[in-house]
PDB file of C-alpha atoms in Angstrom:
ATOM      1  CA  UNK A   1      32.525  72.792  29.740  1.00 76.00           C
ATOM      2  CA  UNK A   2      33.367  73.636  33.633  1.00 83.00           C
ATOM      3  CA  UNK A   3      34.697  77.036  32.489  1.00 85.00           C
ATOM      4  CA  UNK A   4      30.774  78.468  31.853  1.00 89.00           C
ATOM      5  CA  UNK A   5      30.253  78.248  36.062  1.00 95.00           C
ATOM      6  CA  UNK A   6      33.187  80.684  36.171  1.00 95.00           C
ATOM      7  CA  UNK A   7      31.255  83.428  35.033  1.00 96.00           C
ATOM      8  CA  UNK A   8      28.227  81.744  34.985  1.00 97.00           C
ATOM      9  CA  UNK A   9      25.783  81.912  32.444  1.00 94.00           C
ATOM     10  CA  UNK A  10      24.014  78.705  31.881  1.00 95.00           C
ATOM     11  CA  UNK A  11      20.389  79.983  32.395  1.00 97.00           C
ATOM     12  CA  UNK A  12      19.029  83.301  30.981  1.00 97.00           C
ATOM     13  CA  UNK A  13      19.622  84.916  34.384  1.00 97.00           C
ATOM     14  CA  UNK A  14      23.663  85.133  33.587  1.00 96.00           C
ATOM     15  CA  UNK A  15      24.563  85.999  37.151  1.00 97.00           C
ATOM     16  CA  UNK A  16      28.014  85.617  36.499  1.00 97.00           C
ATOM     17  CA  UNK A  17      29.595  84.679  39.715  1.00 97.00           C
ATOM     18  CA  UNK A  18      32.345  82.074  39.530  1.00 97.00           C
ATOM     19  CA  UNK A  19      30.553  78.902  41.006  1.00 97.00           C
ATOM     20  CA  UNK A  20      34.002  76.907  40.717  1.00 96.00           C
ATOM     21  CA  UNK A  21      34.751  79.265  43.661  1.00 95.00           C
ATOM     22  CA  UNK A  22      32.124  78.583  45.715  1.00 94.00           C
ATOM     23  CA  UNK A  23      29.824  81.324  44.940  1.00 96.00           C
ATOM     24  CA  UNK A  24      25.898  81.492  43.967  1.00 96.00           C
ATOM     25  CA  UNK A  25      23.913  83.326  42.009  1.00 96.00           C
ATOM     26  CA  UNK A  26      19.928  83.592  42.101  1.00 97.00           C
ATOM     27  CA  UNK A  27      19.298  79.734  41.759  1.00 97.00           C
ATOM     28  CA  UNK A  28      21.467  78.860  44.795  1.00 96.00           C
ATOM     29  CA  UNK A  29      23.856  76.187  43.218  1.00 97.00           C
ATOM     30  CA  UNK A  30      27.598  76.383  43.694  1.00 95.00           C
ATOM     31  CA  UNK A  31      29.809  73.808  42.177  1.00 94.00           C
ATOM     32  CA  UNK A  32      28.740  71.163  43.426  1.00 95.00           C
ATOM     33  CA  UNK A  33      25.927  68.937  41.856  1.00 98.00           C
ATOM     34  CA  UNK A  34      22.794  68.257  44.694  1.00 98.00           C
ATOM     35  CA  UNK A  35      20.298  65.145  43.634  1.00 98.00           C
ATOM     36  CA  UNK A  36      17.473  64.212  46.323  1.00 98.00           C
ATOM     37  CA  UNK A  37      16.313  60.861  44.622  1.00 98.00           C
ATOM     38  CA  UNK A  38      16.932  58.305  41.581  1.00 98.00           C
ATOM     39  CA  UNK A  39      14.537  55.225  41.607  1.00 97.00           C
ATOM     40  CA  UNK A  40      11.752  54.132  39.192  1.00 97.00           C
ATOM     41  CA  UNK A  41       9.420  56.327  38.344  1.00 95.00           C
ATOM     42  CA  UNK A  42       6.063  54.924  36.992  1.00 93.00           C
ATOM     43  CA  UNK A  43       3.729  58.840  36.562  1.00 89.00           C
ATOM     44  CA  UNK A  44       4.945  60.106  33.770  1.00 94.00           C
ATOM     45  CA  UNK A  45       3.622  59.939  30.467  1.00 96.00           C
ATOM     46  CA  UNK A  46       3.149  55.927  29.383  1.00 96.00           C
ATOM     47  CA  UNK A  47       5.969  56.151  26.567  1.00 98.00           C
ATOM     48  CA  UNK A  48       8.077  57.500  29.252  1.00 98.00           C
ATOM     49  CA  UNK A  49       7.290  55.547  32.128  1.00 97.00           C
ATOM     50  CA  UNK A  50       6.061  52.442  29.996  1.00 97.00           C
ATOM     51  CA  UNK A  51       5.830  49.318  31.914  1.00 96.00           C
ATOM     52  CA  UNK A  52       9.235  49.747  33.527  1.00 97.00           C
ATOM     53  CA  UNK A  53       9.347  52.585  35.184  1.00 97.00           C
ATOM     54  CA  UNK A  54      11.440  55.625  34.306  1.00 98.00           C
ATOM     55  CA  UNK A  55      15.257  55.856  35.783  1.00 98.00           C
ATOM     56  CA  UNK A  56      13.936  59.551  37.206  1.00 98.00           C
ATOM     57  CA  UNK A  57      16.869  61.371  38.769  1.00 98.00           C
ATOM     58  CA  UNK A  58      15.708  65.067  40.894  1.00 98.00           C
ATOM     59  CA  UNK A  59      17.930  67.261  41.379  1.00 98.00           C
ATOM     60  CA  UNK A  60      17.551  69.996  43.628  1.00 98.00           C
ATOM     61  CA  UNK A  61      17.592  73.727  43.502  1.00 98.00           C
ATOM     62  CA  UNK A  62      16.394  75.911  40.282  1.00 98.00           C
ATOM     63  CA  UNK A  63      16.101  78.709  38.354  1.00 98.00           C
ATOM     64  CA  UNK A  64      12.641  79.564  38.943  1.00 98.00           C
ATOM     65  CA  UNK A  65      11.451  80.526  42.165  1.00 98.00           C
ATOM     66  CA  UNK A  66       7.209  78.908  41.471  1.00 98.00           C
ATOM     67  CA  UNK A  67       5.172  79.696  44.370  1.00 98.00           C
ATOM     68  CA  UNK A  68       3.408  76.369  43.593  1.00 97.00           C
ATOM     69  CA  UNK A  69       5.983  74.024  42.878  1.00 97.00           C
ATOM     70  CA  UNK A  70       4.873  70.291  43.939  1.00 95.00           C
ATOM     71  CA  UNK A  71       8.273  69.766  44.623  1.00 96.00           C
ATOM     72  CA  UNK A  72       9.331  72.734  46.286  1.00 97.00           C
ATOM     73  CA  UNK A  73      11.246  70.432  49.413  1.00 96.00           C
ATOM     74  CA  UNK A  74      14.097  70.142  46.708  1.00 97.00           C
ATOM     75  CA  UNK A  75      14.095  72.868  44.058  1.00 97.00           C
ATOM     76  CA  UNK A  76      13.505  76.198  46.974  1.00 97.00           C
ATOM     77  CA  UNK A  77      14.646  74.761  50.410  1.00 97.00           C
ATOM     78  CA  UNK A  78      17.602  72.160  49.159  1.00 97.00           C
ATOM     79  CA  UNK A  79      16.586  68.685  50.521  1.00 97.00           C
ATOM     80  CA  UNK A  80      19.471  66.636  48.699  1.00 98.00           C
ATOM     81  CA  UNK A  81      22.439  65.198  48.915  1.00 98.00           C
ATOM     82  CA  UNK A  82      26.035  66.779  46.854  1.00 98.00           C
ATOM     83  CA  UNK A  83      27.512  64.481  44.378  1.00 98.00           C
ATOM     84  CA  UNK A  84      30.271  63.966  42.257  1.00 97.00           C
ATOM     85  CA  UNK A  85      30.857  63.236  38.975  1.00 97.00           C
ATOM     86  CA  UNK A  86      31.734  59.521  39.109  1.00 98.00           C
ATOM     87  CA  UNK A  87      28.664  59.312  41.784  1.00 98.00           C
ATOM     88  CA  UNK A  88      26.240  60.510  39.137  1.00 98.00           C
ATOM     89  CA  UNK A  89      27.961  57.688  36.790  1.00 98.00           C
ATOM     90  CA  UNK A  90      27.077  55.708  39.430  1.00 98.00           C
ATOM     91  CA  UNK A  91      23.374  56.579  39.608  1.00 98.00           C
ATOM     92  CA  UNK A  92      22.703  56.460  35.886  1.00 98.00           C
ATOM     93  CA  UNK A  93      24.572  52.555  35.528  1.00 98.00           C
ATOM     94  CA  UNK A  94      22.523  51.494  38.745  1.00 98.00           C
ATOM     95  CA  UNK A  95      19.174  52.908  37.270  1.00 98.00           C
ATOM     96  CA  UNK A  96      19.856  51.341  33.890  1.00 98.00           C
ATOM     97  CA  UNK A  97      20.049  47.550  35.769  1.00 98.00           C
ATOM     98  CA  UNK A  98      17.075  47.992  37.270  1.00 98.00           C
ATOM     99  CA  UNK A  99      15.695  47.446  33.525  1.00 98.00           C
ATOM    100  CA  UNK A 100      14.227  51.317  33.406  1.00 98.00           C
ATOM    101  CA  UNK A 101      13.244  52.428  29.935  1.00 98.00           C
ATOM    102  CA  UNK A 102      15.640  55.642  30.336  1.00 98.00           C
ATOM    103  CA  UNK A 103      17.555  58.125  32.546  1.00 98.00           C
ATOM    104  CA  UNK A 104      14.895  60.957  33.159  1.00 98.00           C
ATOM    105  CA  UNK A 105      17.110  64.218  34.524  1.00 98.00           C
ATOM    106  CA  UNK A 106      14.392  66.381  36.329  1.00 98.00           C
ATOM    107  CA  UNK A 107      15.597  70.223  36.623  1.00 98.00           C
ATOM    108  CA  UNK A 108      19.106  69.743  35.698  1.00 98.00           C
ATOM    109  CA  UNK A 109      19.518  73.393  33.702  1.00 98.00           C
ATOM    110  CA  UNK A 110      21.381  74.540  36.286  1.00 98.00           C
ATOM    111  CA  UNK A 111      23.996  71.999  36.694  1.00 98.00           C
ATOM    112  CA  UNK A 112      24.134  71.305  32.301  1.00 98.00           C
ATOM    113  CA  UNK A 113      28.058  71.441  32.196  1.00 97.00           C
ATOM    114  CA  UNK A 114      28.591  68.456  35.375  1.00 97.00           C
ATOM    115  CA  UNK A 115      25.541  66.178  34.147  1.00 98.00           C
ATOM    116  CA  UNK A 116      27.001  66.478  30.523  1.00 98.00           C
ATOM    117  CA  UNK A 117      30.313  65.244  31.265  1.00 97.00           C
ATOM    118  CA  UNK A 118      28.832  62.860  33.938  1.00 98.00           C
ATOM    119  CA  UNK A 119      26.645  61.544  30.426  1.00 98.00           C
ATOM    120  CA  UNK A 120      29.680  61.112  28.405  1.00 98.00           C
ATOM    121  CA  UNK A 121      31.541  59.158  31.253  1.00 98.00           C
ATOM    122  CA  UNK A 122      28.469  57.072  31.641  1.00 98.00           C
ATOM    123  CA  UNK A 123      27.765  56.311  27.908  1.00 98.00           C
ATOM    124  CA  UNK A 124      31.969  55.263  27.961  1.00 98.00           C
ATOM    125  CA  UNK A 125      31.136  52.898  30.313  1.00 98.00           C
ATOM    126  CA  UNK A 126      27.818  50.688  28.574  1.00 98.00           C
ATOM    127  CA  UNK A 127      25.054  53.448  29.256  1.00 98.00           C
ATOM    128  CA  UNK A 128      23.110  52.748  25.685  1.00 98.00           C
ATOM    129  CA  UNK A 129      19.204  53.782  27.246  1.00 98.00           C
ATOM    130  CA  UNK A 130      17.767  56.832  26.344  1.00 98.00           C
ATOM    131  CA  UNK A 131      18.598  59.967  28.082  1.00 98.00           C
ATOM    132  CA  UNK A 132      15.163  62.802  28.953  1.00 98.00           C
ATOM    133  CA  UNK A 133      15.954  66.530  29.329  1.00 98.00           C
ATOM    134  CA  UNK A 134      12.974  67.255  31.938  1.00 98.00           C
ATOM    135  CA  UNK A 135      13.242  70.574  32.400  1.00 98.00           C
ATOM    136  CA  UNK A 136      11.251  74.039  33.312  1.00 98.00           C
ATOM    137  CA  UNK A 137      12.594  75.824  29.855  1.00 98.00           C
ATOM    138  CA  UNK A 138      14.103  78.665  31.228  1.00 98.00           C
ATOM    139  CA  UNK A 139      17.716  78.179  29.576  1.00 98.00           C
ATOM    140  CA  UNK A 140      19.880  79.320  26.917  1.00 97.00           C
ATOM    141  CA  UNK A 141      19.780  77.554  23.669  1.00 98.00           C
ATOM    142  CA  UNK A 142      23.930  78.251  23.856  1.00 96.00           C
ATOM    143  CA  UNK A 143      23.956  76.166  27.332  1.00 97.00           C
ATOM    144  CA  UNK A 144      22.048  73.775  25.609  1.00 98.00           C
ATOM    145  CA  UNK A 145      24.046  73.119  22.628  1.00 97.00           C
ATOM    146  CA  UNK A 146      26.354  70.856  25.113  1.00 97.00           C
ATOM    147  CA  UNK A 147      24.133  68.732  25.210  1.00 98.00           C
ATOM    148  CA  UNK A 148      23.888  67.088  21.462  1.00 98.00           C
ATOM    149  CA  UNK A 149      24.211  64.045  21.058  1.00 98.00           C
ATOM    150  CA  UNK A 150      24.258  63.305  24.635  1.00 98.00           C
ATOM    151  CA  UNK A 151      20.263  63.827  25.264  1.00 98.00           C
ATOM    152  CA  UNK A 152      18.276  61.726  23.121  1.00 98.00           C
ATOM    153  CA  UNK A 153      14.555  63.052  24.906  1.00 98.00           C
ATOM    154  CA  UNK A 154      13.564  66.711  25.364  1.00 98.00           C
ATOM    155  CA  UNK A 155      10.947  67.161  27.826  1.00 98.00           C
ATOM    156  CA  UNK A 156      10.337  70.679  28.662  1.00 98.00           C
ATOM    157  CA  UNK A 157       7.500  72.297  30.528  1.00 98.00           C
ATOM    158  CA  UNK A 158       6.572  75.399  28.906  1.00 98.00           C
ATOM    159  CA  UNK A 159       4.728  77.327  31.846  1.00 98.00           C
ATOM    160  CA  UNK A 160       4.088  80.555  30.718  1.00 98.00           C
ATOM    161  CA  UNK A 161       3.262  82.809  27.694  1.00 98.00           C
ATOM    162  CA  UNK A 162       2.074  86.002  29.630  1.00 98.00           C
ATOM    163  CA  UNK A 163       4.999  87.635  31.507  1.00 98.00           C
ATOM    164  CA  UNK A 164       3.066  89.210  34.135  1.00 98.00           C
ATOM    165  CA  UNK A 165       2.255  85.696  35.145  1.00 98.00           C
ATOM    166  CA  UNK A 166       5.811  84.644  34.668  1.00 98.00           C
ATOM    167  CA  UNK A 167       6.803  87.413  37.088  1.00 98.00           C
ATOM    168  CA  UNK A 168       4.141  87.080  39.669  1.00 98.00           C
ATOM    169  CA  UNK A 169       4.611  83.281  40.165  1.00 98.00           C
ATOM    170  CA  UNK A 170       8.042  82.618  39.409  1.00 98.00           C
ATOM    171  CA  UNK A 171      10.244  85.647  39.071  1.00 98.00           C
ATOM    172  CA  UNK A 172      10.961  85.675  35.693  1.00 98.00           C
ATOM    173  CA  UNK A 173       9.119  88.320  33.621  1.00 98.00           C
ATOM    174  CA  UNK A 174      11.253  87.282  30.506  1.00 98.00           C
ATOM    175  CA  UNK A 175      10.237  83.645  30.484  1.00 98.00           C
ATOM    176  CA  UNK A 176       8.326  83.204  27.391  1.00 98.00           C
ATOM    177  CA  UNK A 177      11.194  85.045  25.442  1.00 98.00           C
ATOM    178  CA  UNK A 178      13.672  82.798  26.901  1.00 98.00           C
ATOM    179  CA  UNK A 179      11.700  79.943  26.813  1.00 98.00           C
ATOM    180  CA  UNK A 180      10.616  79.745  23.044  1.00 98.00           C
ATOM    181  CA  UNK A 181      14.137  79.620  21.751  1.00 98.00           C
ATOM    182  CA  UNK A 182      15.212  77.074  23.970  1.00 98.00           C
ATOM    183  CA  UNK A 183      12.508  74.739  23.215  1.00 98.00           C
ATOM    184  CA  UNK A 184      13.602  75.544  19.221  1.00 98.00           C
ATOM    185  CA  UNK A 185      16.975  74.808  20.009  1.00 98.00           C
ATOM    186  CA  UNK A 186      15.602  71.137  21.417  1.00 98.00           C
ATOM    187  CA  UNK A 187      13.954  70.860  18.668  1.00 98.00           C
ATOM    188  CA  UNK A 188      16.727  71.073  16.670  1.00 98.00           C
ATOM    189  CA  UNK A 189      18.618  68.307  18.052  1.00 98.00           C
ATOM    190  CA  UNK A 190      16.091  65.794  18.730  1.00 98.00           C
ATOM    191  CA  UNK A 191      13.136  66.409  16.083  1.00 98.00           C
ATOM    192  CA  UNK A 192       9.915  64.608  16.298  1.00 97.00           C
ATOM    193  CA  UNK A 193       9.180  61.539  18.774  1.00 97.00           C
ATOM    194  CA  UNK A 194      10.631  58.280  17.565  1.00 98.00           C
ATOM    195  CA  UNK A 195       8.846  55.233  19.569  1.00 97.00           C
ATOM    196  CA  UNK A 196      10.372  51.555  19.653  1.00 97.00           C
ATOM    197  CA  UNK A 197       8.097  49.172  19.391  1.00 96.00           C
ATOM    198  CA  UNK A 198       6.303  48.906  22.843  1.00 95.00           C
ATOM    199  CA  UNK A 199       5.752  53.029  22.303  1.00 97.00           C
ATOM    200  CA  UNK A 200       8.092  53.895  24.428  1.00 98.00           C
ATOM    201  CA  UNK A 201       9.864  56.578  22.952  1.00 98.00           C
ATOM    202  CA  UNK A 202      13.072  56.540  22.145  1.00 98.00           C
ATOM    203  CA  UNK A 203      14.289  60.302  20.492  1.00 98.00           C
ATOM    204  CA  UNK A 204      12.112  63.519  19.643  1.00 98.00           C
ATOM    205  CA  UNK A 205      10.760  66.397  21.829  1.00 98.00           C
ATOM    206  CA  UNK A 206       7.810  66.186  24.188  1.00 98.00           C
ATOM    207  CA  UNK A 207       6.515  69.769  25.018  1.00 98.00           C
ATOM    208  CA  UNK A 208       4.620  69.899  28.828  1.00 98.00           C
ATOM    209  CA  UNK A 209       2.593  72.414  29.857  1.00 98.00           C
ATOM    210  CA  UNK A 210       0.735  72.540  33.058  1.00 98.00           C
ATOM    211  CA  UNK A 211      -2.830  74.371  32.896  1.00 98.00           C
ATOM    212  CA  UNK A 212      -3.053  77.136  35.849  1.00 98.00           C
ATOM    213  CA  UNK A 213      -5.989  77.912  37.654  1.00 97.00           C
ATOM    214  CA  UNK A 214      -7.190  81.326  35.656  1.00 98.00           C
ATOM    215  CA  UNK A 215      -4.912  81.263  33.001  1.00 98.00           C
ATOM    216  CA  UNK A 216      -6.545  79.006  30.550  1.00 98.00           C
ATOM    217  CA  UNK A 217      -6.219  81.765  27.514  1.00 98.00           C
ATOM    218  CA  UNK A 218      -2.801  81.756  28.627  1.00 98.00           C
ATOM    219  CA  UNK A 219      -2.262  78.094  27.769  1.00 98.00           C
ATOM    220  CA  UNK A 220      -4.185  78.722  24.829  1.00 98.00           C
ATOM    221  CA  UNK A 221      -1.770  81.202  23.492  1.00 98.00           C
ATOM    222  CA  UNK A 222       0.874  78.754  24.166  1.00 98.00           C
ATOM    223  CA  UNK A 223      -0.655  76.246  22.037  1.00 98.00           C
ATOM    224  CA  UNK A 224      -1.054  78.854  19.372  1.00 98.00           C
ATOM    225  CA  UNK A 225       2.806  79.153  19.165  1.00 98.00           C
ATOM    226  CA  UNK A 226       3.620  75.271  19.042  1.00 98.00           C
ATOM    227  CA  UNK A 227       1.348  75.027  16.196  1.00 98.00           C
ATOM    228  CA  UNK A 228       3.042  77.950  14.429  1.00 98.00           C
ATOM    229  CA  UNK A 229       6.663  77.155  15.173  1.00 98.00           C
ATOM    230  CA  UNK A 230       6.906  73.398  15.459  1.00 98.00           C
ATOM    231  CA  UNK A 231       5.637  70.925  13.030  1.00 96.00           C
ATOM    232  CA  UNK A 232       2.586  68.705  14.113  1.00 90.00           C
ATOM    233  CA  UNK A 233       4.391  65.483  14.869  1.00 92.00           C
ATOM    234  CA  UNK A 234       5.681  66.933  17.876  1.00 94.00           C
ATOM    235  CA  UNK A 235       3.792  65.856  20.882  1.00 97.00           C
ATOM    236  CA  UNK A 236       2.160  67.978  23.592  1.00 98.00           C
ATOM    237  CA  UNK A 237       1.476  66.498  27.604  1.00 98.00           C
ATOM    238  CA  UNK A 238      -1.004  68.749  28.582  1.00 97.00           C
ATOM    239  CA  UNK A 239      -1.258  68.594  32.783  1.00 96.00           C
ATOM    240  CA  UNK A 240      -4.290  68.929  35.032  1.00 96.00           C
ATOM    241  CA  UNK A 241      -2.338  67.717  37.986  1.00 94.00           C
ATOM    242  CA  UNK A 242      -2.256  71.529  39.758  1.00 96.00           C
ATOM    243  CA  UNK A 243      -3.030  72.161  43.480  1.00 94.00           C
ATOM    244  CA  UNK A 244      -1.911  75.056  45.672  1.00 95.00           C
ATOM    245  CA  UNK A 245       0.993  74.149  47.292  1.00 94.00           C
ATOM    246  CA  UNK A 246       4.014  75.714  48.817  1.00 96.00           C
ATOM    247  CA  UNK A 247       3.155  79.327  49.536  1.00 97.00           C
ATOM    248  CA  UNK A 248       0.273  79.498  46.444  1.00 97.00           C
ATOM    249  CA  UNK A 249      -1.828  80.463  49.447  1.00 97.00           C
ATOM    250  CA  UNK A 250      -0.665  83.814  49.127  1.00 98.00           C
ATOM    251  CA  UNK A 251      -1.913  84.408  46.138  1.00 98.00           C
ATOM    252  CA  UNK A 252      -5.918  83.718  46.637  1.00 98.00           C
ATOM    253  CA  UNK A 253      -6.158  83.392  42.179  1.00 98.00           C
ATOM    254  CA  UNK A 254      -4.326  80.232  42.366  1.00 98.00           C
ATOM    255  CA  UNK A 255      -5.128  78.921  46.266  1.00 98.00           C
ATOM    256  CA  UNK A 256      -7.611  76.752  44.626  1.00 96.00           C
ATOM    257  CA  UNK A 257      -7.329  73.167  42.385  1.00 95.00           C
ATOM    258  CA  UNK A 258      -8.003  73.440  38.585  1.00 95.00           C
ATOM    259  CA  UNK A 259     -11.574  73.187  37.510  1.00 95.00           C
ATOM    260  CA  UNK A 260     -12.560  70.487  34.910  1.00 94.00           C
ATOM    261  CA  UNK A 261     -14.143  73.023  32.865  1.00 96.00           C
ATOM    262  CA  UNK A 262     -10.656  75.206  32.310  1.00 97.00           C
ATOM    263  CA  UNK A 263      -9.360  71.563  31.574  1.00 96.00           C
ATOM    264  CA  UNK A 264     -11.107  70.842  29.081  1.00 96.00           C
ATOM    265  CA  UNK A 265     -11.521  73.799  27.396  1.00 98.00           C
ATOM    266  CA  UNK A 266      -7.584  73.891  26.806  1.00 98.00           C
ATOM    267  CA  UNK A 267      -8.056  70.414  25.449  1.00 97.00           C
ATOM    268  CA  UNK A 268     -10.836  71.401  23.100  1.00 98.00           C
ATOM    269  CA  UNK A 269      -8.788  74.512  21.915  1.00 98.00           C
ATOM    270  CA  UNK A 270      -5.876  72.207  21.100  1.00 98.00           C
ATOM    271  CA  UNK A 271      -7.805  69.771  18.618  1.00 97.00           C
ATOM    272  CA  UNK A 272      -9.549  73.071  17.751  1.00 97.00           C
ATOM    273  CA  UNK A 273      -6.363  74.365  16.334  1.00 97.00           C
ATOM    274  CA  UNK A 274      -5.845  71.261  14.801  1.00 96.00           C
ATOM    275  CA  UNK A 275      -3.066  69.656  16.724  1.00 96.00           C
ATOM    276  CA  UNK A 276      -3.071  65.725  17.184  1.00 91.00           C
ATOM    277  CA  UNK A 277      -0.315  64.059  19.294  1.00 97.00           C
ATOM    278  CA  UNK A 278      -0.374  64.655  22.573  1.00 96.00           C
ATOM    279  CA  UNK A 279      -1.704  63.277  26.371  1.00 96.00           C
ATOM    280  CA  UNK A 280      -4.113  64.469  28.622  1.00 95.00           C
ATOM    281  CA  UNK A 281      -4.215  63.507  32.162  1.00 91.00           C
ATOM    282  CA  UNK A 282      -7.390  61.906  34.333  1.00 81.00           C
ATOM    283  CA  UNK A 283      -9.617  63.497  36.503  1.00 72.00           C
ATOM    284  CA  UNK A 284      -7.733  63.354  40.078  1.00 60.00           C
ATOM    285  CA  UNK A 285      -4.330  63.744  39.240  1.00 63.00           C
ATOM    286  CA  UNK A 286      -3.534  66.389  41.573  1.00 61.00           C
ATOM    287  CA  UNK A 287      -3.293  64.303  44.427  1.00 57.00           C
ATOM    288  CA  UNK A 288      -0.084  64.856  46.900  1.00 65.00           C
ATOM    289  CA  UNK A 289       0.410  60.716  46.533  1.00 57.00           C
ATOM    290  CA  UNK A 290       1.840  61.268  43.040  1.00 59.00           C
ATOM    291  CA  UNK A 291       4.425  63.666  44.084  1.00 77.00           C
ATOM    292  CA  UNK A 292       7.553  61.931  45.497  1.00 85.00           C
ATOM    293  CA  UNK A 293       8.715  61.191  49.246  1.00 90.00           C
ATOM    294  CA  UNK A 294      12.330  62.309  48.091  1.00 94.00           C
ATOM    295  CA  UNK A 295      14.633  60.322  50.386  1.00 95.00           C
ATOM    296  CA  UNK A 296      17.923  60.121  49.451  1.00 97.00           C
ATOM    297  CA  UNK A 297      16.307  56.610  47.262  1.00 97.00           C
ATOM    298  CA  UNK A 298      19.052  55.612  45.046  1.00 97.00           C
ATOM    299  CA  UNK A 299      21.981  58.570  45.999  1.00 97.00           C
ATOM    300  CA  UNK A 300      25.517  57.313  46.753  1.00 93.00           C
TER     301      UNK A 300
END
């Protein structure tokens, strides 16, 4: 699996430099895996978090460069620690006594080959909880393929269906194109959601997608394709939880919270269309005390 950071293409970008060398493309990441936290997380969606908590590992460093990512310390300026492979065993065995309902990966596209051999190693050695995919999307369905059988969860945030957006706020003009086949591909090895008996799920494919000041027919158009290409028991987590942060205040469309009214008309549009399963988040989630004080919590 190593040998795909050699001439690396594990995201659509396909820089090709040879990270086992030492060398970076546009996301930043050499060969070396970089995590900034692993502790319970209790704000995700309840048949993630459940009452538990969810064994939430962050990586840091991406493939996207979002001028209003929440958690912009770790994914643009590299707050995080480097790991190894029998560190990240580490992290996933230590999460899983805790009593967490599952190990949540969040942005790990760009490290896929180390995390799934890290997985395998872990599952050798009594990991049996579910492991969640939480990821921004932007990957190749052929990076993703080393993953079956060792992801049980998809959870992919679909941000974008208009590529001038895509370009504008995160440098990636080809997102939606890259994005829809990857989310297929998850589809494909997961299906629908399977919940245990508490809800929590335990298998299936949970599509995000988090509702941008101004682009509201945007996220309607990316409802329109999940309810052509997926079948309804899939489940969509539609977010409210926006606020300009990082350098959004360069960019005076989106230097402002979302309004209730976009909100909910993306909500009405989706039981409009006739979708069903899904979660919708309360008024004042986009509060800065729900994004994490990454710490090193939980890093070898």
């Amino acid at each position: 699996m190593l040998d795909m950071l050699i001439n690396c293409r594990l995201c659509p970008r396909r820089c090709g430099v040879n990270r086992l060398k030492g060398e970076s493309g546009f996301c930043g990441a050499a060969d070396r895996v970089v995590v900034a936290k692993a502790f319970a997380h209790r704000w995700e969606e309840p048949c993630i978090s459940g009452d538990s908590g969810s064994g939430t590992v962050f990586f840091s460093g991406c493939n996207l460069r979002c001028v209003f990512c929440q958690n912009y310390r770790i994914s643009q300026e590299w707050f995080g620690r480097a790991v190894g492979e029998d560190d990240l065993v580490e992290i996933f065995l230590r999460l899983q006594a805790k009593g967490v309902h599952n190990i949540n990966l969040v942005t790990p596209t760009i490290y896929t080959p180390q995390v799934a051999e890290a997985l395998k190693k872990a599952r050798s050695k009594g990991l049996f909880i579910p492991v969640v995919w939480n990821s921004n999307s932007y990957e190749n369905p052929e990076a993703l393929k080393m993953l079956e059988g060792l992801v049980d969860v998809y959870l992919p945030d679909i941000k974008y269906f208009d590529g001038a957006a895509a370009r504008r706020y995160s440098r990636a003009g080809d997102y939606f194109d890259r994005a829809a086949p990857a989310v297929l591909e998850m589809y494909r090895q997961v299906g629908e959601p399977v919940f245990d008996y508490k809800g929590i799920i335990k298998r299936g494919l949970i599509i995000r997608h988090l509702v941008l000041p101004g682009l509201k027919e945007d996220s309607k158009k990316i409802l329109e394709w999940i309810k052509s290409n997926l079948p309804r028991g899939v489940y969509i987590s539609l977010m409210s939880q926006y606020m300009p942060c990082y350098r959004a205040g360069e960019f005076p469309e989106i230097n402002r919270v979302l309004s209730t009214g976009e909100y909910e008309e993306v909500i009405e549009y989706f039981f409009e269309l006739g979708l069903e399963n899904g979660f919708a988040q309360e008024e004042g989630s986009n509060s800065v005390k729900y994004v994490p004080d990454f710490d090193l919590e939980g890093i070898p």
